[in-house]
Short mmCIF file of C-alpha atoms in Angstrom, two decimals:
data_model
loop_
_atom_site.label_atom_id
_atom_site.label_comp_id
_atom_site.label_asym_id
_atom_site.label_seq_id
_atom_site.Cartn_x
_atom_site.Cartn_y
_atom_site.Cartn_z
CA MET A 155 -0.75 19.48 -2.88
CA ILE A 156 -1.32 19.93 0.86
CA SER A 157 -2.65 16.87 2.72
CA ILE A 158 -4.10 16.62 6.21
CA ALA A 159 -4.50 13.22 7.87
CA PRO A 160 -5.89 12.70 11.36
CA THR A 161 -3.92 10.20 13.39
CA ILE A 162 -5.23 7.01 14.96
CA LEU A 163 -3.44 6.32 18.24
CA VAL A 164 -5.81 4.21 20.30
CA SER A 165 -5.78 1.76 23.20
CA ASP A 166 -8.38 -0.82 22.17
CA GLU A 167 -10.92 -1.81 19.54
CA GLY A 168 -13.73 0.22 21.08
CA VAL A 169 -11.69 3.43 20.97
CA LEU A 170 -10.66 2.54 17.41
CA ARG A 171 -14.30 2.33 16.33
CA GLY A 172 -15.04 5.70 17.90
CA ARG A 173 -12.03 7.32 16.28
CA LEU A 174 -12.90 6.00 12.84
CA ALA A 175 -16.52 7.13 13.22
CA ALA A 176 -15.25 10.65 13.98
CA ILE A 177 -12.78 10.71 11.06
CA LYS A 178 -14.81 9.26 8.20
CA PRO A 179 -17.30 12.14 7.65
CA TYR A 180 -14.43 14.58 7.01
CA TYR A 181 -11.42 12.64 5.70
CA MET A 182 -10.49 10.03 3.12
CA ARG A 183 -7.05 9.34 4.64
CA ALA A 184 -5.70 8.72 8.13
CA GLN A 185 -2.43 7.78 9.77
CA VAL A 186 -2.31 4.72 11.99
CA ASP A 187 0.36 5.02 14.71
CA VAL A 188 1.95 1.69 15.61
CA LEU A 189 3.85 1.49 18.91
CA ASN A 190 4.84 -1.76 20.61
CA ASN A 191 7.11 -0.58 23.45
CA SER A 192 10.28 -1.31 21.48
CA PHE A 193 11.51 1.85 19.75
CA VAL A 194 9.16 4.12 21.74
CA GLU A 195 8.22 3.38 25.35
CA ALA A 196 4.51 3.23 24.64
CA THR A 197 2.00 0.91 23.02
CA SER A 198 -1.01 1.32 20.77
CA PHE A 199 -3.80 -0.92 19.58
CA ALA A 200 -2.83 -1.63 15.98
CA ASP A 201 -4.03 -5.07 14.95
CA PRO A 202 -4.24 -4.99 11.15
CA ASP A 203 -6.94 -7.68 11.01
CA VAL A 204 -9.19 -5.76 13.40
CA ILE A 205 -8.53 -2.40 11.76
CA GLU A 206 -9.42 -3.95 8.40
CA GLN A 207 -12.88 -4.79 9.74
CA HIS A 208 -13.63 -1.12 10.44
CA VAL A 209 -11.52 1.00 8.09
CA ALA A 210 -13.67 0.79 4.93
CA GLY A 211 -13.68 4.09 3.06
CA LEU A 212 -10.27 5.24 4.26
CA SER A 213 -6.77 4.93 2.88
CA CYS A 214 -4.07 4.83 5.54
CA GLU A 215 -0.44 5.63 6.14
CA ILE A 216 1.02 3.21 8.66
CA ASP A 217 3.50 5.00 10.91
CA LEU A 218 5.77 2.34 12.39
CA MET A 219 7.26 3.75 15.61
CA VAL A 220 8.76 0.34 16.36
CA ASP A 221 12.14 -1.40 16.25
CA ILE A 222 12.09 -2.58 12.64
CA ASN A 223 14.71 -5.28 13.15
CA GLY A 224 12.76 -8.54 13.14
CA TYR A 225 9.42 -6.75 12.83
CA ASP A 226 6.85 -8.24 10.44
CA ILE A 227 6.21 -5.35 8.04
CA ALA A 228 4.34 -7.70 5.69
CA GLN A 229 1.34 -7.71 8.04
CA TRP A 230 0.61 -4.18 6.74
CA ASN A 231 0.53 -5.25 3.10
CA ARG A 232 -3.19 -4.43 2.84
CA THR A 233 -5.22 -2.84 0.08
CA TRP A 234 -6.27 0.05 2.34
CA VAL A 235 -2.64 0.91 3.15
CA ASP A 236 -1.06 3.24 0.61
CA THR A 237 2.03 4.35 2.58
CA ILE A 238 4.30 2.84 5.23
CA SER A 239 6.66 5.04 7.22
CA PHE A 240 9.40 3.89 9.59
CA HIS A 241 12.09 5.59 11.66
CA VAL A 242 15.58 5.88 10.24
CA GLU A 243 16.86 5.37 13.79
CA ALA A 244 14.91 2.13 14.23
CA SER A 245 16.36 0.00 11.43
CA SER A 246 19.86 -1.44 11.23
CA ASP A 247 19.49 -1.49 7.44
CA PRO A 248 17.11 1.27 6.24
CA ALA A 249 17.84 0.52 2.58
CA ALA A 250 16.66 -3.07 3.00
CA THR A 251 13.55 -1.89 4.88
CA ILE A 252 12.78 0.53 2.06
CA ASP A 253 13.13 -2.27 -0.48
CA ALA A 254 10.85 -4.52 1.56
CA ILE A 255 8.11 -1.89 1.63
CA ARG A 256 8.59 -1.20 -2.08
CA SER A 257 8.01 -4.90 -2.75
CA PHE A 258 4.44 -4.39 -1.50
CA GLN A 259 3.94 -1.55 -4.02
CA LYS A 260 3.52 0.99 -1.21
CA ARG A 261 4.85 4.52 -0.84
CA VAL A 262 7.82 4.69 1.55
CA VAL A 263 8.30 7.55 3.99
CA LEU A 264 11.31 7.81 6.29
CA SER A 265 10.61 9.26 9.76
CA ILE A 266 13.09 11.11 11.95
CA ASN A 267 12.95 12.13 15.61
CA PRO A 268 13.39 15.74 16.80
CA ASP A 269 17.00 15.39 17.99
CA THR A 270 18.34 13.16 15.19
CA ASP A 271 20.82 14.73 12.76
CA ILE A 272 19.25 15.01 9.32
CA GLU A 273 22.51 13.67 7.87
CA MET A 274 21.07 10.23 8.68
CA LEU A 275 18.55 10.79 5.86
CA GLU A 276 21.11 11.59 3.18
CA PRO A 277 21.88 8.06 1.90
CA PHE A 278 18.18 7.40 1.26
CA THR A 279 16.68 10.58 -0.20
CA ARG A 280 16.55 9.15 -3.73
CA LYS A 281 14.93 5.91 -2.60
CA ILE A 282 11.94 7.30 -0.67
CA ASP A 283 8.68 9.13 -1.36
CA GLY A 284 8.99 11.56 1.52
CA VAL A 285 10.34 12.38 4.97
CA LEU A 286 8.23 12.56 8.12
CA PHE A 287 9.68 14.93 10.70
CA MET A 288 8.48 14.24 14.23
CA THR A 289 7.73 17.68 15.66
CA VAL A 290 7.12 16.19 19.11
CA TYR A 291 8.90 13.51 21.08
CA PRO A 292 6.84 10.44 20.18
CA GLY A 293 4.88 8.39 22.65
CA ARG A 294 1.46 9.93 23.12
CA SER A 295 -0.89 12.43 21.55
CA GLY A 296 -0.58 15.96 22.93
CA ASN A 297 3.18 16.10 23.55
CA PRO A 298 4.57 19.66 23.16
CA PHE A 299 5.72 21.02 19.79
CA GLN A 300 9.51 21.13 19.38
CA THR A 301 10.35 24.43 17.67
CA HIS A 302 13.97 23.49 16.97
CA VAL A 303 12.75 21.00 14.37
CA LEU A 304 11.77 23.96 12.16
CA ASP A 305 15.44 24.66 11.43
CA ALA A 306 16.01 21.03 10.47
CA ILE A 307 13.04 21.15 8.10
CA ARG A 308 14.31 24.37 6.49
CA THR A 309 17.76 22.88 6.00
CA PHE A 310 16.46 19.62 4.56
CA HIS A 311 14.00 21.34 2.25
CA GLY A 312 16.71 23.67 0.99
CA ALA A 313 18.95 20.72 0.15
CA HIS A 314 16.18 18.47 -1.23
CA PRO A 315 13.33 20.66 -2.52
CA GLY A 316 11.85 17.76 -4.48
CA VAL A 317 11.39 15.46 -1.48
CA PRO A 318 7.92 15.86 0.09
CA ILE A 319 7.95 16.70 3.79
CA GLU A 320 5.37 15.55 6.33
CA VAL A 321 5.20 16.48 10.00
CA ASP A 322 3.62 14.66 12.92
CA GLY A 323 2.92 16.20 16.30
CA GLY A 324 1.84 19.52 17.75
CA VAL A 325 0.17 20.76 14.57
CA THR A 326 -2.40 23.43 15.44
CA ALA A 327 -3.79 26.64 13.96
CA GLU A 328 -0.79 28.38 15.55
CA THR A 329 1.97 26.10 14.22
CA MET A 330 0.59 25.21 10.80
CA PRO A 331 1.22 28.55 9.00
CA GLU A 332 4.98 28.50 9.62
CA LEU A 333 5.19 24.83 8.70
CA LEU A 334 3.49 25.59 5.39
CA ASP A 335 5.86 28.49 4.77
CA ILE A 336 8.97 26.33 5.18
CA GLY A 337 7.86 23.64 2.75
CA VAL A 338 5.73 21.12 4.64
CA THR A 339 3.01 19.56 2.50
CA GLY A 340 1.75 16.71 4.70
CA PHE A 341 0.27 17.01 8.18
CA ALA A 342 -0.50 14.13 10.55
CA ILE A 343 -2.64 15.57 13.33
CA GLY A 344 -3.78 14.03 16.57
CA SER A 345 -5.01 16.06 19.53
CA TYR A 346 -5.97 19.16 17.51
CA LEU A 347 -8.32 16.90 15.56
CA SER A 348 -9.74 15.14 18.61
CA ASN A 349 -13.09 13.46 18.09
CA GLU A 350 -14.92 16.32 19.83
CA LYS A 351 -13.22 19.09 17.82
CA ILE A 352 -12.72 17.41 14.46
CA GLU A 353 -15.43 19.25 12.52
CA GLU A 354 -14.63 22.71 13.87
CA ASN A 355 -10.85 22.42 13.67
CA THR A 356 -10.89 20.79 10.24
CA GLN A 357 -12.52 23.95 8.93
CA VAL A 358 -9.84 26.07 10.63
CA LEU A 359 -7.06 24.07 8.99
CA ILE A 360 -8.72 24.15 5.58
CA SER A 361 -8.97 27.94 5.85
CA LEU A 362 -5.25 28.18 6.69
CA VAL A 363 -4.36 26.06 3.66
CA GLU A 364 -6.55 28.23 1.43
CA VAL A 365 -4.84 31.41 2.68
CA PHE A 366 -1.43 29.85 2.07
CA GLU A 367 -2.35 28.75 -1.46
CA GLN A 368 -3.69 32.21 -2.26
CA LYS A 369 -0.40 33.74 -1.08
CA GLN A 370 1.56 31.28 -3.22
CA ALA A 371 -0.56 32.08 -6.28
CA ALA A 372 -0.07 35.82 -5.73
CA ARG A 373 3.71 35.36 -5.51
CA LYS A 374 3.74 33.50 -8.83
CA ARG A 375 1.79 36.29 -10.49
CA SER A 376 4.07 39.03 -9.19
#
């Protein structure tokens, strides 16, 4: 099943409210980007208590782009959180971080940056629910798409066809078709689903998914 989740990368509570108001008419899930100037040199407004006041009606994946060592993951043990992702590069003990998230009965997704060797994922592929490939260098919405990540996705999918693959960054009507073709099933999308364009571009993405699924069905019949 193909999933599309708009991202929430905001600077304050007012922007959060506006983003959620834009998302809710079209989506049941979103991804909350958490940056605290540790792993990535950028910050976001991501106070779980405040988000909880406004997030009703949505399920969320929490994308921790933070140094996990010493970080309080338990603050995201909320009923509206169904998935927590963290960077393999940002934890000194990814297996222990995976176990901690599992203890909250949440899905666990392991993220990886564009230039990180996918060999870093190998020890954990049987312990996780998916891999999130960053297709931009993280830090802000709108960073350019990194085409070399496509080869890494192809290689990983070939070695682990049963592990769901998500991507985050630079997903547009131009990049989505190839990502679908190489095995991506989850899309976290920021600037292409900006508040002003969310209705129009959601329909574009849905149409691309429908075309892809029709092609897949035709291949199975042939």
